[in-house]
CSV table of C-alpha atoms in Angstrom, one decimal:
chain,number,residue,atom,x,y,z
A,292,UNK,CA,107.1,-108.5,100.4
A,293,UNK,CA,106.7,-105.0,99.0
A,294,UNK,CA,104.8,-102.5,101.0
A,295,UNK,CA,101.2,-101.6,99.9
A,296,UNK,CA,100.4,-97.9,101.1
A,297,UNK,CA,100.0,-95.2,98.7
A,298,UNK,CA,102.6,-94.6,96.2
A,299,UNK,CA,104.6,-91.8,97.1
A,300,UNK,CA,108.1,-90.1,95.5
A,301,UNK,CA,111.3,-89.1,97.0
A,302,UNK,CA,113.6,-86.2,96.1
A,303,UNK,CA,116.7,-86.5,97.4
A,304,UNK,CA,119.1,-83.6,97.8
A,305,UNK,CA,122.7,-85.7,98.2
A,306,UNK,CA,124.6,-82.3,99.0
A,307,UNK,CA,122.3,-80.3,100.7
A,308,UNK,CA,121.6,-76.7,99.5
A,309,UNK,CA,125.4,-77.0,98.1
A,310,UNK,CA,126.1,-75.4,94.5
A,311,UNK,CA,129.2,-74.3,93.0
A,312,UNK,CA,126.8,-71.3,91.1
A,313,UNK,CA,125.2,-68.2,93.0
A,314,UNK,CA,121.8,-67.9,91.1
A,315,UNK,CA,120.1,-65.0,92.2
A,316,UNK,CA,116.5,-65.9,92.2
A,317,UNK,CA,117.4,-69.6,93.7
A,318,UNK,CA,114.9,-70.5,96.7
A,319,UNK,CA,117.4,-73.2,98.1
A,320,UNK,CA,121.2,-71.7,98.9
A,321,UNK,CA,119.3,-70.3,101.7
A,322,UNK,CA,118.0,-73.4,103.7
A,323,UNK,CA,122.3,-73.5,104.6
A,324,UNK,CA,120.3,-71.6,107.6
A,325,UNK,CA,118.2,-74.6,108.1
A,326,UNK,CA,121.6,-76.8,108.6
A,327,UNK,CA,123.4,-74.2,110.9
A,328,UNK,CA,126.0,-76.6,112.5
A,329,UNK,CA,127.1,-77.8,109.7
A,330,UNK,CA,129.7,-76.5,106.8
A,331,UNK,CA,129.5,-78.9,104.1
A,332,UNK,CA,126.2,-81.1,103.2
A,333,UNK,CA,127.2,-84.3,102.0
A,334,UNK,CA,125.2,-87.6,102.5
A,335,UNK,CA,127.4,-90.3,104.3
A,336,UNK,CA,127.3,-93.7,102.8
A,337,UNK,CA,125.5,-95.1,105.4
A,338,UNK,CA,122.5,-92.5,104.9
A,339,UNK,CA,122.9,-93.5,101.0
A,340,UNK,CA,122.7,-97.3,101.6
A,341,UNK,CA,119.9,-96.5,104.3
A,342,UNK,CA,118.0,-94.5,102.2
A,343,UNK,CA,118.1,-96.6,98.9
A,344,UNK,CA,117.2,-100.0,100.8
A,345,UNK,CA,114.5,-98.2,102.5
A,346,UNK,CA,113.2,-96.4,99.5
A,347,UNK,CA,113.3,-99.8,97.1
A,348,UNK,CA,111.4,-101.7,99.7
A,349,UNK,CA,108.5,-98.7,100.3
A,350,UNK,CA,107.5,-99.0,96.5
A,351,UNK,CA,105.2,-100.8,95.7
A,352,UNK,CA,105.8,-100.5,91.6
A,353,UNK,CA,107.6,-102.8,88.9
A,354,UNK,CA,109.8,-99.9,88.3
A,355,UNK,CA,111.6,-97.7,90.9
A,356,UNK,CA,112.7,-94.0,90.8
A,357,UNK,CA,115.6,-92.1,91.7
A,358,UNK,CA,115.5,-88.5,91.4
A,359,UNK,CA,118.6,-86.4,92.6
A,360,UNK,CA,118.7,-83.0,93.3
A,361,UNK,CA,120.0,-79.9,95.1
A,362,UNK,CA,121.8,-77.6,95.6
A,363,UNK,CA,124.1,-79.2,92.9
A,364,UNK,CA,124.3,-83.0,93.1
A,365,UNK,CA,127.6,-83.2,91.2
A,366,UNK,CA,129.2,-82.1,93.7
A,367,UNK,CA,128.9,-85.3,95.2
A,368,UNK,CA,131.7,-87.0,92.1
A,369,UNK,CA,130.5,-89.9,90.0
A,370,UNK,CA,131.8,-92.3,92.9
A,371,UNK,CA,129.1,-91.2,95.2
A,372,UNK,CA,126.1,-92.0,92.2
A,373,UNK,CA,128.5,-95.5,91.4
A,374,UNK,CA,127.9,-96.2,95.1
A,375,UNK,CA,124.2,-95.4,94.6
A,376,UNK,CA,124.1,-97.8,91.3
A,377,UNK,CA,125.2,-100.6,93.4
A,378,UNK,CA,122.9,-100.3,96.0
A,379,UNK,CA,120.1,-99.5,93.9
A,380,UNK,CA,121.0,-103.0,92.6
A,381,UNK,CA,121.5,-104.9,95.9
A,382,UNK,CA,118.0,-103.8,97.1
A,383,UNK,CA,115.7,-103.3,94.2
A,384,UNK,CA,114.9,-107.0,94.0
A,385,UNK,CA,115.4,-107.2,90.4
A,386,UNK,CA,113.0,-104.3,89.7
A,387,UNK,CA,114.4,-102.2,86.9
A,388,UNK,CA,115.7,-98.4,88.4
A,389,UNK,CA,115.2,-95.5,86.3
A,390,UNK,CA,117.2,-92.2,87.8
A,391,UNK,CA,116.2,-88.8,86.8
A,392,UNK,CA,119.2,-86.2,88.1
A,393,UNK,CA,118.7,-82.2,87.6
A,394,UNK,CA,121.8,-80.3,87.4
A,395,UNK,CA,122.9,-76.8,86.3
A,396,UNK,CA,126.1,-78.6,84.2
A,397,UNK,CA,128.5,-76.8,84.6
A,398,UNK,CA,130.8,-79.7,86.5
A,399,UNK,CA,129.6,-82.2,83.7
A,400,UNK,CA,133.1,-83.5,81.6
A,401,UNK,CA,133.5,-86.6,79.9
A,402,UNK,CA,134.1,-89.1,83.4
A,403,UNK,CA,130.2,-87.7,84.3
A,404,UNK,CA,128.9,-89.0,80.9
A,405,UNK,CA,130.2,-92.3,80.2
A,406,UNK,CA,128.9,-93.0,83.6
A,407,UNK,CA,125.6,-91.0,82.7
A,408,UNK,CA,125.5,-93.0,79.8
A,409,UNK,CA,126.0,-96.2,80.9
A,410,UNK,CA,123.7,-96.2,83.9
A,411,UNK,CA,121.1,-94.2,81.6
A,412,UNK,CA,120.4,-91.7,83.8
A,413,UNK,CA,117.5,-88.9,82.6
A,414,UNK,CA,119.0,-85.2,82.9
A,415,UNK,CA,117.3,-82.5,83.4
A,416,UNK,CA,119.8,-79.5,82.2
A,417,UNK,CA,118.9,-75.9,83.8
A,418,UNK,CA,119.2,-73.9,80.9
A,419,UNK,CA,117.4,-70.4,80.9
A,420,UNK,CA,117.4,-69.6,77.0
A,421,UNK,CA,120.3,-68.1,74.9
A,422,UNK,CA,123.5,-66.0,76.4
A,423,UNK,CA,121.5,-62.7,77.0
A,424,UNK,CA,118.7,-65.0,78.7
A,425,UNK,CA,120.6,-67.2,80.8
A,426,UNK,CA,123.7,-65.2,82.0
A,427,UNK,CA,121.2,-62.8,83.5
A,428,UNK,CA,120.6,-64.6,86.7
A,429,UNK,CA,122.6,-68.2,86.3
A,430,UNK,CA,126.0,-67.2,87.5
A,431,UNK,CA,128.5,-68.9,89.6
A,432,UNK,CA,130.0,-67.5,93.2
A,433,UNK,CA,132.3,-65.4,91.5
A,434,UNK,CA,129.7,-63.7,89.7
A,435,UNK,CA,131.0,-64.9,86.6
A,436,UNK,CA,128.3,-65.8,83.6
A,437,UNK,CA,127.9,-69.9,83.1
A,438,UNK,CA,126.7,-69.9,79.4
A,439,UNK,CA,129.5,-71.6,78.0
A,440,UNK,CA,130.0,-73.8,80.5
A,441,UNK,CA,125.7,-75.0,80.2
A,442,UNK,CA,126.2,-75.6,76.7
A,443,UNK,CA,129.4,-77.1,76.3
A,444,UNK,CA,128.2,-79.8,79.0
A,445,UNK,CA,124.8,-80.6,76.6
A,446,UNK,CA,127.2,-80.7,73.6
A,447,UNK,CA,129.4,-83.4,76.0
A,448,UNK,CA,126.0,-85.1,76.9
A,449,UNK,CA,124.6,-85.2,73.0
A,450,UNK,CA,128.4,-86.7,71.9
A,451,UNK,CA,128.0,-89.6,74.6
A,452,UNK,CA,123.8,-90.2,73.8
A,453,UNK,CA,123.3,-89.0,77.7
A,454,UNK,CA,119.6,-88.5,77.9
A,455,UNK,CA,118.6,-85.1,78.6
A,456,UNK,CA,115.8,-82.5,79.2
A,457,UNK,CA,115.6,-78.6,79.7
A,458,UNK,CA,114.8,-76.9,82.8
A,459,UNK,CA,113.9,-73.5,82.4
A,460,UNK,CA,113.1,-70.8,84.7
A,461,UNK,CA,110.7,-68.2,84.1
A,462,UNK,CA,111.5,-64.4,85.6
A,463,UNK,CA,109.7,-60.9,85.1
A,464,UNK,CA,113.1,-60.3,83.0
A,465,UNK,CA,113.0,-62.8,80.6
A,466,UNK,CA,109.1,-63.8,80.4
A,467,UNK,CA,108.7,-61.4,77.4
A,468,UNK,CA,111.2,-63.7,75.2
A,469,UNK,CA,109.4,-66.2,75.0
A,470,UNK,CA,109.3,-67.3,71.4
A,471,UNK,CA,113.2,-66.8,71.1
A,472,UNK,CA,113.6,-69.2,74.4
A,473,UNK,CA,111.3,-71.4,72.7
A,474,UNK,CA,113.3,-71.8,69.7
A,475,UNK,CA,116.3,-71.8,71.2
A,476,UNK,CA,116.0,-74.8,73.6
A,477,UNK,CA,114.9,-76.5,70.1
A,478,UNK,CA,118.1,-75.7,68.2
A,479,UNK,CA,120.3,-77.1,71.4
A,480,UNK,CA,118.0,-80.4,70.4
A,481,UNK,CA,116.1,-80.4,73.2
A,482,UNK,CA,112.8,-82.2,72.9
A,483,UNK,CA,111.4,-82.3,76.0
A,484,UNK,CA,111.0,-78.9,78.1
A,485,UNK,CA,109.9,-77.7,81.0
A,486,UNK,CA,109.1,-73.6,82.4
A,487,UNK,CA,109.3,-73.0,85.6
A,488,UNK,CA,107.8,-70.2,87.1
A,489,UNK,CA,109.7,-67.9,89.4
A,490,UNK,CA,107.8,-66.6,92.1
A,491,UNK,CA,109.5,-65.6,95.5
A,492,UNK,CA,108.4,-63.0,97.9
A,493,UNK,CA,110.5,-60.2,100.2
A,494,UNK,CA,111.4,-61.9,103.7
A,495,UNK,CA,108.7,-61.2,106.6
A,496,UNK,CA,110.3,-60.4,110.0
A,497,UNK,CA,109.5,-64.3,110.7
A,498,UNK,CA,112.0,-65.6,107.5
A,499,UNK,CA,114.4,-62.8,108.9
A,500,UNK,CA,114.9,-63.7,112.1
A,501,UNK,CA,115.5,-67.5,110.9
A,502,UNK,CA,118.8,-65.7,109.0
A,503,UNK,CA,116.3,-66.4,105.7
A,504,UNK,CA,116.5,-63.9,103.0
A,505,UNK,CA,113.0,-64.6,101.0
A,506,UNK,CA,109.4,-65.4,102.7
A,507,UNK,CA,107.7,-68.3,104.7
A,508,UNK,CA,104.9,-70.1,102.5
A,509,UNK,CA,101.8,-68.5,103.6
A,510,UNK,CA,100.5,-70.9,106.0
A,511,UNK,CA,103.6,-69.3,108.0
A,512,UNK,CA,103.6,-66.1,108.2
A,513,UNK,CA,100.7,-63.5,110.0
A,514,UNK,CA,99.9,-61.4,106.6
A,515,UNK,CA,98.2,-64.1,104.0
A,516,UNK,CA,98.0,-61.8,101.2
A,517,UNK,CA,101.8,-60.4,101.7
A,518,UNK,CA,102.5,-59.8,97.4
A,519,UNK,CA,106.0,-57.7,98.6
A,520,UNK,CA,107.2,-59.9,95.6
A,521,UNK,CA,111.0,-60.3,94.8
A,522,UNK,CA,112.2,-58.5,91.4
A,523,UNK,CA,112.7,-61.0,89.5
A,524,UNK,CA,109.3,-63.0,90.1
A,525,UNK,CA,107.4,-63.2,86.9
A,526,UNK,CA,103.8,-61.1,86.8
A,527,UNK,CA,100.8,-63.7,86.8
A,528,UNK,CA,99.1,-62.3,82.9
A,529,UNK,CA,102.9,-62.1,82.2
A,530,UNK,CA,103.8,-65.7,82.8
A,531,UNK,CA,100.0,-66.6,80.8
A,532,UNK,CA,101.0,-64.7,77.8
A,533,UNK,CA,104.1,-66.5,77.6
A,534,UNK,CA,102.9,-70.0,77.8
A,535,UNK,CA,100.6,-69.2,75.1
A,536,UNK,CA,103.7,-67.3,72.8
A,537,UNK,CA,105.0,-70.6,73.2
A,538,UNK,CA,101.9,-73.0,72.4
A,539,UNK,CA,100.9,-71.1,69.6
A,540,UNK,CA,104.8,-71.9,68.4
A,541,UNK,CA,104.0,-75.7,69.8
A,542,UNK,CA,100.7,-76.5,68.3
A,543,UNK,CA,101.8,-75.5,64.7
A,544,UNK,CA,104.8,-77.1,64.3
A,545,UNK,CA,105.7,-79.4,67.1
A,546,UNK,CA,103.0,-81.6,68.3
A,547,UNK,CA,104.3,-85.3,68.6
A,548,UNK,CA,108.5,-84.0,68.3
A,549,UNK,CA,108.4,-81.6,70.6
A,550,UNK,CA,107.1,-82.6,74.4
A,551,UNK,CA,106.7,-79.6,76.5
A,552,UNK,CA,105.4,-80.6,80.4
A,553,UNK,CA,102.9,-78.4,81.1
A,554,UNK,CA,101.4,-78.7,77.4
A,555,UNK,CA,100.7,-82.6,78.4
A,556,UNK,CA,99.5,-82.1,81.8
A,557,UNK,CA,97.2,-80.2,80.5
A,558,UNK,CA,96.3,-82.6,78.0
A,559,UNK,CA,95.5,-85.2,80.6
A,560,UNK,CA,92.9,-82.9,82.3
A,561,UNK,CA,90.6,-82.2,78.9
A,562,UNK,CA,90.7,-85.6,78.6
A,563,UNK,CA,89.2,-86.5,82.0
A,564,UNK,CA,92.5,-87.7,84.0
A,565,UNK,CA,94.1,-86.4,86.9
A,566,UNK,CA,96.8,-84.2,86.1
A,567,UNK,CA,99.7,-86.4,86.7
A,568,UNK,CA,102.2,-83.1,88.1
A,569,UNK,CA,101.9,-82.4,91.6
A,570,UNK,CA,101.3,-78.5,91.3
A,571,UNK,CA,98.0,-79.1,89.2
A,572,UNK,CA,96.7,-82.6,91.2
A,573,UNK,CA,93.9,-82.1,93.3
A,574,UNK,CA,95.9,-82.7,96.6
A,575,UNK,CA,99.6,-83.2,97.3
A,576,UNK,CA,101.3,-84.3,100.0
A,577,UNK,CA,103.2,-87.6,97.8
A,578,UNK,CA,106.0,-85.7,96.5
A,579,UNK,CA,108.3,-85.2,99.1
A,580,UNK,CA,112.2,-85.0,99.8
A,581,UNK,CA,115.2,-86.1,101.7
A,582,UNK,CA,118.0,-84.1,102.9
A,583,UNK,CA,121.7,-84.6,102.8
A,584,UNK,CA,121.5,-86.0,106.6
A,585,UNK,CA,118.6,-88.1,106.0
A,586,UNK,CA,115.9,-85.6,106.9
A,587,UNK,CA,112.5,-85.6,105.5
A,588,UNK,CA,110.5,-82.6,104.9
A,589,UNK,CA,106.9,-82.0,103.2
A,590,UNK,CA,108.0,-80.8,99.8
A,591,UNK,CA,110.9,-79.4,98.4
A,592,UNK,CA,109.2,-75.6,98.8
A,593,UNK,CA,108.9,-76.3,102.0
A,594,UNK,CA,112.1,-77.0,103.8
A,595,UNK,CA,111.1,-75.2,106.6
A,596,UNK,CA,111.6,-76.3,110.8
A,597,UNK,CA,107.2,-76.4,110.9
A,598,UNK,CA,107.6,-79.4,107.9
A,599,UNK,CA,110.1,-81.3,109.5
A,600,UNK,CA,109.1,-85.0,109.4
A,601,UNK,CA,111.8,-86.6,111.2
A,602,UNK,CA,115.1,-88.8,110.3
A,603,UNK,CA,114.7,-92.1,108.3
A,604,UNK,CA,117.3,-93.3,110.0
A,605,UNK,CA,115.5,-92.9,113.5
A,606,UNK,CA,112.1,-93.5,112.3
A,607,UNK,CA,111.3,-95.7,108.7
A,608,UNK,CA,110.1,-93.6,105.9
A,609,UNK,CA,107.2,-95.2,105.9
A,610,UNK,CA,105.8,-94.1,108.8
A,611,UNK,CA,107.8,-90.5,108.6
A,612,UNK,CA,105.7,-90.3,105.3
A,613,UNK,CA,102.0,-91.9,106.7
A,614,UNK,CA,101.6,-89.8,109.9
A,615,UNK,CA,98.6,-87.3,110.0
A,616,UNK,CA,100.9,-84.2,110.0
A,617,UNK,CA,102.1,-85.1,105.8
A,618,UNK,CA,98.4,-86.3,105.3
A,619,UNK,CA,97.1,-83.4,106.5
A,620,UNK,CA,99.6,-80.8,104.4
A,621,UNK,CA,98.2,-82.7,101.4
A,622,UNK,CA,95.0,-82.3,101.8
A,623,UNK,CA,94.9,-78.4,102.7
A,624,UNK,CA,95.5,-78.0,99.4
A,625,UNK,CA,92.1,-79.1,98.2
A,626,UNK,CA,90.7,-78.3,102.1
A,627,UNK,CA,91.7,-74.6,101.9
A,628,UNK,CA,90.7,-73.8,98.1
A,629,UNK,CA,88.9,-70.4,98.5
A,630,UNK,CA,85.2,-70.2,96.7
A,631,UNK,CA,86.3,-68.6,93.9
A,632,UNK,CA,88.7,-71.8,93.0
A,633,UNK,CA,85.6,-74.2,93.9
A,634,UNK,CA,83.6,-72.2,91.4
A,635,UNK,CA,86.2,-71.7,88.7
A,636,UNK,CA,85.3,-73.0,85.1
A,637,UNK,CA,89.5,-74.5,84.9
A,638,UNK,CA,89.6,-75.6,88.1
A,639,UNK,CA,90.0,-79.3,86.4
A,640,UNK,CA,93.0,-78.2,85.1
A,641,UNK,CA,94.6,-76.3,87.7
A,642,UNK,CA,93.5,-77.2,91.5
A,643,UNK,CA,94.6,-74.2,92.8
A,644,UNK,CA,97.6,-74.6,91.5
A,645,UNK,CA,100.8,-75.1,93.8
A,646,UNK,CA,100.3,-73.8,97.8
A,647,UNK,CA,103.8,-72.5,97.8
A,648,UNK,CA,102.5,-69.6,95.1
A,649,UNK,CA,98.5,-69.0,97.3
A,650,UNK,CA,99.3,-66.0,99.1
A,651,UNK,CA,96.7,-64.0,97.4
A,652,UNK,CA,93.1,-62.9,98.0
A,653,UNK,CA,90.1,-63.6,96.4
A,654,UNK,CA,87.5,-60.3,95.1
A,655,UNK,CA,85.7,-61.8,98.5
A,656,UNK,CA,88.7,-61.0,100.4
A,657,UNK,CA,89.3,-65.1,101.0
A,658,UNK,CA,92.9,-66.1,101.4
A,659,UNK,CA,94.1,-68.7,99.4
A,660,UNK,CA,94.2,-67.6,96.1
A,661,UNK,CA,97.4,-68.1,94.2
A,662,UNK,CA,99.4,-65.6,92.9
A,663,UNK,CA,99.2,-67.2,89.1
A,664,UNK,CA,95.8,-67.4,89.0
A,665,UNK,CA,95.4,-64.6,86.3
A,666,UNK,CA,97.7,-66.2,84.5
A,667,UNK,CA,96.3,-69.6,84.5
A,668,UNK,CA,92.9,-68.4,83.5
A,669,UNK,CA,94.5,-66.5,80.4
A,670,UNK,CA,96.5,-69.7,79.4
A,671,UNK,CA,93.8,-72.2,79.7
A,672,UNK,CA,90.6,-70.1,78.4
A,673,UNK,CA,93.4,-69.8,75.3
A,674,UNK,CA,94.6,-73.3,74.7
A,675,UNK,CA,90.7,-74.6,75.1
A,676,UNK,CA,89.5,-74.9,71.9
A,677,UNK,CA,92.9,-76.8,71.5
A,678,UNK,CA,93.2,-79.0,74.0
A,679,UNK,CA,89.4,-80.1,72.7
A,680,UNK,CA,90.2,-81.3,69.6
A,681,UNK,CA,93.3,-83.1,70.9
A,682,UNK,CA,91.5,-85.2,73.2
A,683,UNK,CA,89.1,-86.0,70.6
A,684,UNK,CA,91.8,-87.0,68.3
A,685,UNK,CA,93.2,-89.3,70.7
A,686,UNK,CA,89.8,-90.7,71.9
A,687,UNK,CA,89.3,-91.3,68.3
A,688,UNK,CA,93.0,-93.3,68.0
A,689,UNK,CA,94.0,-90.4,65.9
A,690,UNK,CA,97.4,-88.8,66.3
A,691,UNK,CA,97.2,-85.5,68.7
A,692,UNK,CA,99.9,-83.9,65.6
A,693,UNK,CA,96.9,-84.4,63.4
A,694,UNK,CA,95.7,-80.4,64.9
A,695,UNK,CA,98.8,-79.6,62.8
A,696,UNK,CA,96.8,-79.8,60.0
A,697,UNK,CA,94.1,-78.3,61.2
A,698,UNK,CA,95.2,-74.5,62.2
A,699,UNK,CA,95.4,-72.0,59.5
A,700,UNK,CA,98.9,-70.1,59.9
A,701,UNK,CA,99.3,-67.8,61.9
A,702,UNK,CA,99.0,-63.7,60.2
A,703,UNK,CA,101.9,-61.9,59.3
């Protein structure tokens, strides 16, 4: 019988904070501090098999999903995600499995996509933009630039039909490329993409002594409005002007072939539905992940000892994942909005957005406020008129690509 509590996701990081690159601005090389007795992360079969039955039997969908992460999950070899396959078959009682798998590429050859292929898994390639773009932060422990190596593994993927997205990150360095990225990502034929801001902060004396080298969230740490951002985080009307460089690319020319994620989350919120991304939802709490060891923690920002939620294979997820501590973490992040969030005319859209990023102040002087917010207001006041006529088109049965038609080209 399948369990009936709230759905809820797992990540699940098969190699730890393992990678084979040494990206600068990455949050997660540094949780090795987090796993100090041990040298190499790598889950065990018996945490695999543990973890797959458990997971299959906690959802309570006619589909089930995978998603793999890290670190770098190809470290693991395709015999570790063969392994995974089978099990996912053994205990899914004959519910189709989707698996989603995020990898920087650069270990991808042909053995990695026939299997890819053939189990159709749904990659998500971290690619930050063109040469200049990418080399600029994604490099590997020598220092060396992977550029080639990124796009000779989506070439490898395209040749063997391996279904694939774009992950890309969004820095203070490359924020003010935006239309170039944009076009870019398009000519590798891309068609579904996703920007990720980068926002990290300078370690307090709390993340030092821990052996961390960038800050606690900020229910952690004494300072709440501690903005001793990293260099390469991305400025919050920075990170707004370059989402809407890119819609105003988008809503001309690409509506319906071109699927960018934070473009249809926001459609869901003008038209009346919860925005179906974690950062924007009204509360989290459901998106949660498990280590290399079988560890559960709150959320993949917050591998941290203070969000531990125990071992599945002491404890079943299901009650790692129900008890007040994880409820409780979800709902601060409606609980704890400041006034000025409450109040806020895009609040629909954006909840605050993630609590990771809400180590700001308000004009009040109330904690809480995240450090995007400027940002966010820019964006969404912008794509408004927009994101009306979409929904309208839809609630009509119209095609959303019909605003193509509708938007007189842009000047110049």
């Amino acid at each position: 019988m399948l369990n009936q509590r709230r759905p809820f996701h797992l990540m699940a990081k098969p190699a730890g904070p393992d990678c084979n690159l040494n990206c600068t601005y990455c949050f997660y090389l540094e949780k090795e501090a987090i796993f100090q007795k041990e040298n190499l992360h790598r889950m065990s079969d018996e945490v695999l098999e543990e973890y797959v039955k458990q997971y299959c039997e906690s959802q309570n969908t006619p589909e089930i999903l995978f998603a793999w992460q890290g670190g770098e999950p190809t470290l693991m070899g395709v015999e570790f995600f063969e392994k995974a396959v089978a099990f996912q078959k053994k205990y899914s009682a004959g519910r189709p499995v989707q698996n989603a798998f995020q990898t920087n590429g650069t270990l991808i050859d042909n053995k990695w996509c026939k299997f890819l292929a053939k189990e159709k898994f749904l990659i998500g390639l971290s690619l930050d933009g063109p040469r200049h773009v990418h080399d600029k932060f994604r490099v590997d422990r020598g220092g060396k630039p992977t550029f080639d190596r990124v796009m000779k593994a989506l070439k490898l993927m395209k040749a063997h039909r391996v279904d694939f997205n774009t992950l890309t990150c969004v820095t203070r360095q490359n924020a003010k490329h935006a239309v170039e990225i944009y076009n870019f990502l398009k000519s590798t034929g891309s068609t579904f993409l996703q920007f990720i801001p980068i926002i990290e902060r300078k370690p307090d004396d709390e993340a030092a002594r821990m052996g961390l080298k960038l800050a606690l969230p900020p229910d952690l740490v004494a300072d709440d409005n501690d903005d001793r951002v990293m260099p390469w985080t991305v400025q919050p009307e920075q990170y707004g002007q370059f989402l809407i460089d890119i819609f105003e690319e988008w809503v001309r020319r690409d509506v319906g072939t071109v699927f960018v994620q934070i473009f249809d989350v926001m459609l869901n919120a003008w038209m009346g539905m919860p925005p179906p991304l974690c950062v924007f939802a009204e509360k989290c709490g459901d998106a949660m992940i498990i280590e290399h060891n079988g560890d559960l923690y709150s959320c993949d920002h917050f591998v941290y000892p203070e969000y531990y939620l125990g071992n599945m294979m002491d404890t079943p997820m299901t009650e790692l994942i129900s008890q007040e501590k994880q409820l409780k973490f979800g709902s601060d992040k409606l609980d704890k909005l400041p006034k000025q969030c409450l109040n806020c005319d895009v609040r629909f859209a954006c909840n605050g957005e993630c609590p990771k990023h809400r180590f700001m102040q308000t004009a009040d002087g109330e904690p809480g406020l995240s450090w995007l917010c400027a940002g966010y207001k820019m964006f969404m006041h912008h794509i408004d008129p927009y994101m009306q006529t979409m929904a309208r088109l839809l609630r009509e049965q119209r095609p959303a690509a019909e605003i193509m038609g509708m938007i007189p080209p842009k000047a110049g």
